[in-house]
Coordinates of C-alpha atoms in Angstrom, one line a residue:
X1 CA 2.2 81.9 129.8
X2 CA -0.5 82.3 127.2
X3 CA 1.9 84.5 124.9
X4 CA 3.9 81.7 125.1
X5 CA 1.6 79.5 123.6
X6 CA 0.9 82.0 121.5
X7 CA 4.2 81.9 119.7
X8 CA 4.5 78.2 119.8
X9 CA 1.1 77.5 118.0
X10 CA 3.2 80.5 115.3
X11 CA 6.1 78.2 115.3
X12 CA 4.0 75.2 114.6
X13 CA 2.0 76.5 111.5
X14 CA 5.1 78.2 110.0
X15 CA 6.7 74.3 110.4
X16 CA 3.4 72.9 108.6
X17 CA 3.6 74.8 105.7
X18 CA 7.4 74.4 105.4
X19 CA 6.6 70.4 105.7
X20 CA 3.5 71.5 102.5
X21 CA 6.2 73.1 100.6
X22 CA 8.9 70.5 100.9
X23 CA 5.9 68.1 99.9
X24 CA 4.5 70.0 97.2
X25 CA 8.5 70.1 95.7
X26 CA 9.3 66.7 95.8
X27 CA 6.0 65.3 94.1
X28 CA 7.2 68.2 91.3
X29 CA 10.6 66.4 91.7
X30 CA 9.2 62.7 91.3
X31 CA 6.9 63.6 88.9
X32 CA 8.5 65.6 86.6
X33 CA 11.2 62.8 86.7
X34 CA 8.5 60.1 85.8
X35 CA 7.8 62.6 82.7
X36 CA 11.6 62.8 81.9
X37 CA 12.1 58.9 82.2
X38 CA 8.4 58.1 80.3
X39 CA 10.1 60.5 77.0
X40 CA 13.6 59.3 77.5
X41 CA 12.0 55.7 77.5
X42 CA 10.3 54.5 74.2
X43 CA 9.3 51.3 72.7
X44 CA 9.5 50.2 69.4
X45 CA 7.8 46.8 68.0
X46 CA 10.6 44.9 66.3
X47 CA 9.5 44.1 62.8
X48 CA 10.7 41.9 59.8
X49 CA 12.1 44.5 57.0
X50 CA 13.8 43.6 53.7
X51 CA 17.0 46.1 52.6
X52 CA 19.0 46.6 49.6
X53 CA 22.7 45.1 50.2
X54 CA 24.8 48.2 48.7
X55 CA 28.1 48.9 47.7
X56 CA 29.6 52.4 46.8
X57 CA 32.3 52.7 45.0
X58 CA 33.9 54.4 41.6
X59 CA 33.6 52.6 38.3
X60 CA 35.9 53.2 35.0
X61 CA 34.5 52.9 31.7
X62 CA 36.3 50.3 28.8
X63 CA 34.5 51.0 25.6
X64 CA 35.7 51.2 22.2
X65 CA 36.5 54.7 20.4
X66 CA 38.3 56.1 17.5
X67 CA 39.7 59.3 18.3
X68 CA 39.7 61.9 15.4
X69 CA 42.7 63.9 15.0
X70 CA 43.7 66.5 12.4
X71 CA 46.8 67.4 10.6
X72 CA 45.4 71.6 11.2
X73 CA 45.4 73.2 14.3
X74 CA 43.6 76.0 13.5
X75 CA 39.4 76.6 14.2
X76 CA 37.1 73.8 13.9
X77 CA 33.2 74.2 12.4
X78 CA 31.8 70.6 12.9
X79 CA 29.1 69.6 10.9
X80 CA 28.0 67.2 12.9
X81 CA 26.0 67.7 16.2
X82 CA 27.5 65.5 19.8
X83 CA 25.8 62.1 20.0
X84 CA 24.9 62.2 16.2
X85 CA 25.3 58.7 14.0
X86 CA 27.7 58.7 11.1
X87 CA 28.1 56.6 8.4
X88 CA 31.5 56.1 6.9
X89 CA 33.0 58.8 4.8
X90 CA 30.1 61.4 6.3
X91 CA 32.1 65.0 6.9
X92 CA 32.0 65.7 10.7
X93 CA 34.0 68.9 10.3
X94 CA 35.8 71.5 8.7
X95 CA 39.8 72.7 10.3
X96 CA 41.5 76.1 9.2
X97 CA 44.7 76.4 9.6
X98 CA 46.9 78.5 12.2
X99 CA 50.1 78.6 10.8
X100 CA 51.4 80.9 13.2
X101 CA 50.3 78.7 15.7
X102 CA 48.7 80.9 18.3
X103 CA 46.1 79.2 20.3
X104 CA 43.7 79.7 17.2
X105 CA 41.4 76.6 18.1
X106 CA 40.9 76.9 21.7
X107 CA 39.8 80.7 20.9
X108 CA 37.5 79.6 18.2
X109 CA 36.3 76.9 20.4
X110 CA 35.1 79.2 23.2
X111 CA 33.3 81.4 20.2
X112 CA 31.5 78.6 18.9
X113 CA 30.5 77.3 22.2
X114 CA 29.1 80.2 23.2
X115 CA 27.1 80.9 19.6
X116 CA 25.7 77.5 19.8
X117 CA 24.7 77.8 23.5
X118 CA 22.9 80.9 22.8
X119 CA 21.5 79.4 19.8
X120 CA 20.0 76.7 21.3
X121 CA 18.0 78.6 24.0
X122 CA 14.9 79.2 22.0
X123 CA 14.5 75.3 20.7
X124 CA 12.4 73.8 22.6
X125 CA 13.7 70.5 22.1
X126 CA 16.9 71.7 23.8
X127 CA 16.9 70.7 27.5
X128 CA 20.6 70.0 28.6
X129 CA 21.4 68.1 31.5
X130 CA 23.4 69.9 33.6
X131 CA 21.7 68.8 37.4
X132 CA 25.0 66.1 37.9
X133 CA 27.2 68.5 37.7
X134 CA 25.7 71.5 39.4
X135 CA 24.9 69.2 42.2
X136 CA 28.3 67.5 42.3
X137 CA 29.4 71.4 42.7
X138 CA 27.0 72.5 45.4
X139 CA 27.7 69.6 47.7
X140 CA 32.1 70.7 47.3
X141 CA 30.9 74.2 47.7
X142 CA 29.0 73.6 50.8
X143 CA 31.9 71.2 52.2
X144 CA 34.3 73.9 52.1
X145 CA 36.0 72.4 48.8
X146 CA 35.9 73.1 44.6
X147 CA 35.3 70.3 42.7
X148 CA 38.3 68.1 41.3
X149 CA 37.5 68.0 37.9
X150 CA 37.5 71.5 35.4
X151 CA 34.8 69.5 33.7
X152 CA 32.4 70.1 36.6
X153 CA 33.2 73.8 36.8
X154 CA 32.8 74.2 33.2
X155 CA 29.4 71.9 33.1
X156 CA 28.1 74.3 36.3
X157 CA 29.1 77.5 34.2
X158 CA 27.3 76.3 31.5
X159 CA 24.2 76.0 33.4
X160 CA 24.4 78.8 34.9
X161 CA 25.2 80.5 31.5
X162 CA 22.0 79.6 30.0
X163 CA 19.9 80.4 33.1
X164 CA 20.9 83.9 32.2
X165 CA 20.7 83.8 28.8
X166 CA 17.2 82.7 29.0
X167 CA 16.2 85.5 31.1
X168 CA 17.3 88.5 28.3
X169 CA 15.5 89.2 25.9
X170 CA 15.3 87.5 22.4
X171 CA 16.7 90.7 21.1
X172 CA 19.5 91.1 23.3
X173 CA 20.6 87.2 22.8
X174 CA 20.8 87.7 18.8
X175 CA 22.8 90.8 19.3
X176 CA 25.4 88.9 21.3
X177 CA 25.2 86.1 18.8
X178 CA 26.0 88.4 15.8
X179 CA 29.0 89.8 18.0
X180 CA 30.2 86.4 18.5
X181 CA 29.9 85.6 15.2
X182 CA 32.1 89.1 14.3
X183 CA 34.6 88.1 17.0
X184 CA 35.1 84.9 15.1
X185 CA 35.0 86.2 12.0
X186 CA 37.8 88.7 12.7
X187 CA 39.5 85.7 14.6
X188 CA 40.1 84.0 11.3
X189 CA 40.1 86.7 8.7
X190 CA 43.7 85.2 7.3
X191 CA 42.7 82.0 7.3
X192 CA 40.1 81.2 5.4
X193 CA 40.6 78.8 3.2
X194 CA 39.4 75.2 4.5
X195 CA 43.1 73.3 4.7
X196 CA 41.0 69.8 5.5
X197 CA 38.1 68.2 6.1
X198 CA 37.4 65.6 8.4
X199 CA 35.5 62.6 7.7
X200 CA 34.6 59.2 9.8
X201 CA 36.5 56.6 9.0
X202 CA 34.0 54.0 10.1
X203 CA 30.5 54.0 11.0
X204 CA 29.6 54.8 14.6
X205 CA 28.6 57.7 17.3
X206 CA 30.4 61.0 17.0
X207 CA 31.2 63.4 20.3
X208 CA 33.4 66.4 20.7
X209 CA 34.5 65.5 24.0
X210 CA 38.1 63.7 24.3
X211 CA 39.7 63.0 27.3
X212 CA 42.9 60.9 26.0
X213 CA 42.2 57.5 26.8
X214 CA 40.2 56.3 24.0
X215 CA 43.2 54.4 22.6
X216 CA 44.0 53.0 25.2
X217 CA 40.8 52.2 27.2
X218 CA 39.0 49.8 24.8
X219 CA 37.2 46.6 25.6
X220 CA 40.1 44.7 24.4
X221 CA 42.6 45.8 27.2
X222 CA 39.7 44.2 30.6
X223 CA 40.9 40.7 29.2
X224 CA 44.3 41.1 31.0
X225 CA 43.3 43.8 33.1
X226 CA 45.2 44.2 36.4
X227 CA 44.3 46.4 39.4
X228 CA 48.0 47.4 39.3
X229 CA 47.4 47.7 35.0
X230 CA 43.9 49.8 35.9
X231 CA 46.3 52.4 38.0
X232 CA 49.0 52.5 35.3
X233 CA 46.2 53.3 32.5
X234 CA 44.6 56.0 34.5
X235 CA 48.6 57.8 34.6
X236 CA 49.1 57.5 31.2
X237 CA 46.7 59.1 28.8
X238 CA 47.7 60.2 25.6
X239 CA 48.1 64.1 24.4
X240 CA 44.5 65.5 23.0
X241 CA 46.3 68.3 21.4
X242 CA 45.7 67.0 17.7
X243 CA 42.2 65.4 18.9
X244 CA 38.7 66.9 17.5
X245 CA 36.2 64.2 18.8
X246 CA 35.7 60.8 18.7
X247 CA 33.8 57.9 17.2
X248 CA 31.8 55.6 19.6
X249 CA 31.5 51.7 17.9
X250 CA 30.1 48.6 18.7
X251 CA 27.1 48.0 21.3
X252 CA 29.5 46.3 23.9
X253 CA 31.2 48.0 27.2
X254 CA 32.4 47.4 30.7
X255 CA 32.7 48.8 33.7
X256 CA 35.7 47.7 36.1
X257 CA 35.3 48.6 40.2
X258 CA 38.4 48.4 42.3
X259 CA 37.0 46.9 45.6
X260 CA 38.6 45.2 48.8
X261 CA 39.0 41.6 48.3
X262 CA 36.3 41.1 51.1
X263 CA 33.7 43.4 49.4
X264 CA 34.7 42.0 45.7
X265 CA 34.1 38.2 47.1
X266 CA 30.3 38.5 47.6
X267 CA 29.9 38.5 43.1
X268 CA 28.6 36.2 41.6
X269 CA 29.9 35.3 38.0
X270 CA 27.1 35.8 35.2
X271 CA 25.1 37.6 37.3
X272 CA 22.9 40.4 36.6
X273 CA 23.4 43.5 39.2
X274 CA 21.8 46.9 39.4
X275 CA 24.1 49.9 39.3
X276 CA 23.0 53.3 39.9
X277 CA 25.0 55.9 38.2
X278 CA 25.0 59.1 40.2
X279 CA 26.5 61.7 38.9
X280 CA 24.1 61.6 36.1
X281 CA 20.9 59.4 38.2
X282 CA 20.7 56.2 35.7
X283 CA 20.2 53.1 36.7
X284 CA 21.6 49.8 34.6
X285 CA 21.8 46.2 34.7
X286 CA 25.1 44.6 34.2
X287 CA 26.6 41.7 33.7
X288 CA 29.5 40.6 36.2
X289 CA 31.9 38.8 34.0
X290 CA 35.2 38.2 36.2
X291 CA 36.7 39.2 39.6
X292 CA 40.3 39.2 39.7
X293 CA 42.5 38.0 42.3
X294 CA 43.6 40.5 44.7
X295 CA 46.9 42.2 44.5
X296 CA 49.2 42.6 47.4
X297 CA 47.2 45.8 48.8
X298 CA 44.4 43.6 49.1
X299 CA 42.7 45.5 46.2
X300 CA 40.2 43.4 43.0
X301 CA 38.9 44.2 40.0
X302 CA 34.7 43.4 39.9
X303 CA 34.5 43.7 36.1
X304 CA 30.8 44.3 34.5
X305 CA 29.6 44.2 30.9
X306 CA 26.5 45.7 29.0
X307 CA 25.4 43.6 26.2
X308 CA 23.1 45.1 23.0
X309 CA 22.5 48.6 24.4
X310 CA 24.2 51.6 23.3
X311 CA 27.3 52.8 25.2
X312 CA 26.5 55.1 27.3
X313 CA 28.2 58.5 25.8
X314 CA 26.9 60.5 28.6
X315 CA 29.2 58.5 31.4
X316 CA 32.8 60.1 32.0
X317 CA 35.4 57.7 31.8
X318 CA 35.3 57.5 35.5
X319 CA 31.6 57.3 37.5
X320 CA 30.3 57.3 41.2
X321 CA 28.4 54.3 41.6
X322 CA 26.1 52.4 43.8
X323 CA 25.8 48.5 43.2
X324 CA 23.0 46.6 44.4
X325 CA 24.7 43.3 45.6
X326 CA 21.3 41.8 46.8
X327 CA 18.5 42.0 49.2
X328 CA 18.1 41.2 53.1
X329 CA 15.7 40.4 55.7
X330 CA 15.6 40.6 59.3
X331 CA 14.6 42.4 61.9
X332 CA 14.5 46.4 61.6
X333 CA 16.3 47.5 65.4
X334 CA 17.3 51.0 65.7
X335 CA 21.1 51.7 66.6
X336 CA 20.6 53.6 69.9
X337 CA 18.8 50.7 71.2
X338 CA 21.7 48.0 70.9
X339 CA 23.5 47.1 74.2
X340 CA 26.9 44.5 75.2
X341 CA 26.0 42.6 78.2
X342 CA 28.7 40.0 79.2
X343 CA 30.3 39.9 75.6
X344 CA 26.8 39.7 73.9
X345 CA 25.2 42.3 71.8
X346 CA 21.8 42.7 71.8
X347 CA 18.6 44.9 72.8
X348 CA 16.3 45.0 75.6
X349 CA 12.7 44.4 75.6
X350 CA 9.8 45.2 77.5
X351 CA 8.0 42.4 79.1
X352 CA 5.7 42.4 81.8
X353 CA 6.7 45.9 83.2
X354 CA 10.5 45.1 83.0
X355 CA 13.3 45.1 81.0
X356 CA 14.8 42.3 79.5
X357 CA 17.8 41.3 77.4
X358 CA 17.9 39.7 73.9
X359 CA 20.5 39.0 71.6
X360 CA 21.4 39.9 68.3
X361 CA 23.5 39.1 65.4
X362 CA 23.6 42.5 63.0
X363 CA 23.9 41.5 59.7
X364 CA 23.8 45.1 58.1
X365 CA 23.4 48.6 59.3
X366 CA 21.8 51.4 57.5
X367 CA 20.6 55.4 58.6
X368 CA 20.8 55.2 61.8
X369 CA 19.4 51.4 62.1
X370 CA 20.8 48.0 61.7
X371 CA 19.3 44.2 60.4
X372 CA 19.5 41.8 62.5
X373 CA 19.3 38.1 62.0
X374 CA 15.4 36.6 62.8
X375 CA 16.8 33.5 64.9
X376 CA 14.2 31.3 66.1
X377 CA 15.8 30.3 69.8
X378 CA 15.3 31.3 73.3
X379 CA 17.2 34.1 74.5
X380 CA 17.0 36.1 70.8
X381 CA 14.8 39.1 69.6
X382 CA 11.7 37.9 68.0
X383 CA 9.8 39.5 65.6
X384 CA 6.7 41.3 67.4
X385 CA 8.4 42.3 71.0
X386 CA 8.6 45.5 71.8
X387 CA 12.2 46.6 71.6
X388 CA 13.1 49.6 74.6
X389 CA 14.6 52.6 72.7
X390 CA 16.4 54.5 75.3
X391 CA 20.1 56.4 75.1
X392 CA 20.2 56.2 79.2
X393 CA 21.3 53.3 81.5
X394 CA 19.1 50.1 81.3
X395 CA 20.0 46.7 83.2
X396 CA 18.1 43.5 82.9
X397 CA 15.2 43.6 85.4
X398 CA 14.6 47.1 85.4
X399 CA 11.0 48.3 85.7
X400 CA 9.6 50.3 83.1
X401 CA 6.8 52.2 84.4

C-alpha cells in the first residue's frame, strides 16, 4: 500500500512541474506577443507641414542662334574659346581644306580636343563641369542600361580623361601634347594653306557645340507652337555637316513642357515659377507666358520665358526638369497608416486606450507620406492626435495596450 502512495505522490510532482512548464511557456507566449504587438504598434503625433507642389517633366529650349557654317571641310583651329563674346567681324576660326575629302575634320577635331584638354589641366582656373553627365551615366549604368545620348558618353569620357591626365606627371602630359601636336601636324602636311577664315556675322556668344536645330528652334517659332509642331521639330533637324559652331543673340529664351492637360491646367499666366534643371543642378525663375489647348492625346504645351538674363549656353536643347507649381499645408500622415473603412479613407487614432477612426482627404503624397487636408469637423484627423502607425489589422475599438 505505502509504495503505492509512493508512486502516486511521483505522479503528482511530475504533473506539477508539467502544469510550471506549460505556465512558464505561455507567459513567454503572451508576453513576447505583447512585445511583438507594442513594436508593430506605433504612434505618431499628426502635425501641420508645408510641401513643395512638384512637377517632373522634360523641357525643350527656343532660343535664338546663328549657326556658323563653312564652304571647307577640312581641320578647324578656332580662335575663339566656347562661351566667349564676339563682336561683329571678330575671326572665330581658321578651315583648311580637304580636297580629297577624307574625314579630315572629325580627325583633326579629336587631336585638338585632346591637346586642349591636356592643356588645360595645369590652369587653375579650369574646373569643367562634368558631375551632370557622369551622374546621368552612373544612375543608366547601375539600372542595367547606357545612356541615350553619345553626348553623355562623350562628357563621362571626358571626365574621366582628365582624372587620369591629372594623375601623370607634368612631364609625361607635355610629351603627349607634343605627340598630338606631331599627329596633327602630319594630318595636314598637304594642306596648309588657310582656304578661309571665319568671322561672326553679328555680335553675340560663340560655342562649338551644334546640334542642328538652331535654325529652326528660335524664339520666333513658340508664337504658333503646337504640341503636334513641338514633335515635328524635334524629327526634323537640319544636317551639321557644314556647321563649326554657333552664335548665341539676344537675352530672351523659352522653355516649352509637354504636360497632360490635367497637370498643364494648374499654371497660372504671368506667373513666376521655380524650375530646377537637373542634369546640370540650376535653379531659375520663369515666366509662364501661355498654355496651349490640348491636342487629341490629351497632351499641352506650358510655355516659360526668361527675361534680361543670359541664355543659358550650358542647357542642351532638351533638359530634365522639376517645376515648383506651389506650396501646401496640411497634415503630415504616413502612407502605412491610411485605412478604407465603409468607402472612407482615413487613419486611426489613439484615444483613451483605443483605436479610433478618422477621415482624410489626401491632397498630395510624397516619400512614403501623404498631405492631408486640416478640416475642422467632427469625425476628421486633427492636428495634435496621435495617429496609430501599424502595417497589421486594426478595427475601430480596438485596445491599444
Amino acid at each position: 500500500m505505502a509504495r503505492v502512495r509512493k508512486g502516486q505522490g511521483a505522479k503528482l510532482v511530475v504533473q506539477i512541474l508539467v502544469v510550471l512548464l506549460l505556465s512558464f511557456l505561455l507567459w513567454g507566449i503572451l508576453f513576447f506577443e505583447a512585445e511583438r504587438t507594442e513594436a508593430a504598434l506605433r504612434q505618431e503625433g499628426a502635425a501641420m507641414a508645408t510641401l513643395d507642389d512638384t512637377v517632373y517633366a522634360t523641357g525643350y529650349v527656343f532660343r535664338d542662334e546663328i549657326p556658323l557654317t563653312s564652304r571647307d571641310n577640312g581641320p578647324v583651329f578656332y580662335a575663339a574659346a566656347s562661351g566667349s563674346h564676339l563682336e561683329a567681324g571678330d575671326v572665330l576660326a581658321t578651315v583648311y581644306r580637304d580636297g580629297a575629302n577624307t574625314g579630315m575634320r572629325a580627325q583633326a577635331a579629336v587631336l585638338l580636343d585632346g591637346i586642349e584638354r591636356l592643356q588645360a589641366v595645369d590652369d587653375p582656373d579650369y574646373l569643367p563641369d562634368y558631375y551632370g553627365s557622369y551622374h546621368a551615366m552612373m544612375s543608366s549604368l547601375c539600372g542595367g542600361a547606357l545612356p541615350g545620348t553619345d553626348a553623355d558618353v562623350r562628357a563621362v569620357q571626358a571626365a574621366l580623361a582628365l582624372i587620369a591626365a591629372r594623375r601623370e606627371e607634368k612631364a609625361v602630359r607635355e610629351a603627349r601634347i607634343a605627340s598630338l601636336q606631331a599627329e596633327l601636324a602630319a594630318l595636314i602636311e598637304n594642306d596648309l594653306n588657310a582656304s578661309e577664315q571665319v568671322s561672326a556675322p553679328v555680335s553675340g556668344t560663340f560655342y562649338r557645340t551644334v546640334d542642328g536645330y538652331e535654325s529652326v528652334m528660335g524664339i520666333a517659332a513658340v508664337d504658333t507652337l503646337t504640341p503636334g509642331g513641338l514633335r515635328a521639330l524635334l524629327l526634323s533637324p537640319q544636317s551639321t555637316s557644314a556647321m563649326i559652331g554657333r552664335l548665341l543673340v539676344g537675352q530672351v529664351w523659352y522653355l516649352a513642357v509637354p504636360l497632360s492637360a490635367d497637370e498643364a491646367e494648374v499654371f497660372i499666366e504671368g506667373a513666376a515659377y521655380e524650375i530646377d534643371f537637373l542634369r546640370t543642378g540650376e535653379s531659375i525663375s520663369l515666366t509662364m507666358v501661355r498654355v496651349t489647348p490640348p491636342d487629341t492625346a490629351g497632351e499641352a504645351l506650358v510655355i516659360f520665358r526668361a527675361d534680361g538674363t543670359p541664355p543659358p549656353a550650358d542647357l542642351a536643347r532638351n533638359e530634365e526638369i522639376r517645376v515648383t507649381v506651389g506650396k501646401q499645408s496640411g497634415i503630415l500622415v504616413p502612407m502605412v497608416a491610411l485605412r478604407e473603412e465603409n468607402g472612407q479613407k482615413g487613419v486611426f487614432v489613439a484615444e483613451d486606450g483605443k483605436a479610433r477612426f478618422r477621415t482624410v482627404e489626401v491632397l498630395t503624397e510624397r516619400d512614403g507620406c501623404c498631405l492631408v487636408a486640416p478640416i475642422a469637423e467632427e469625425g476628421y484627423l486633427q492636428a495634435g492626435e496621435q495617429i496609430v502607425v501599424t502595417s497589421r489589422r486594426i478595427f475601430d475599438g480596438k485596445v491599444l495596450s
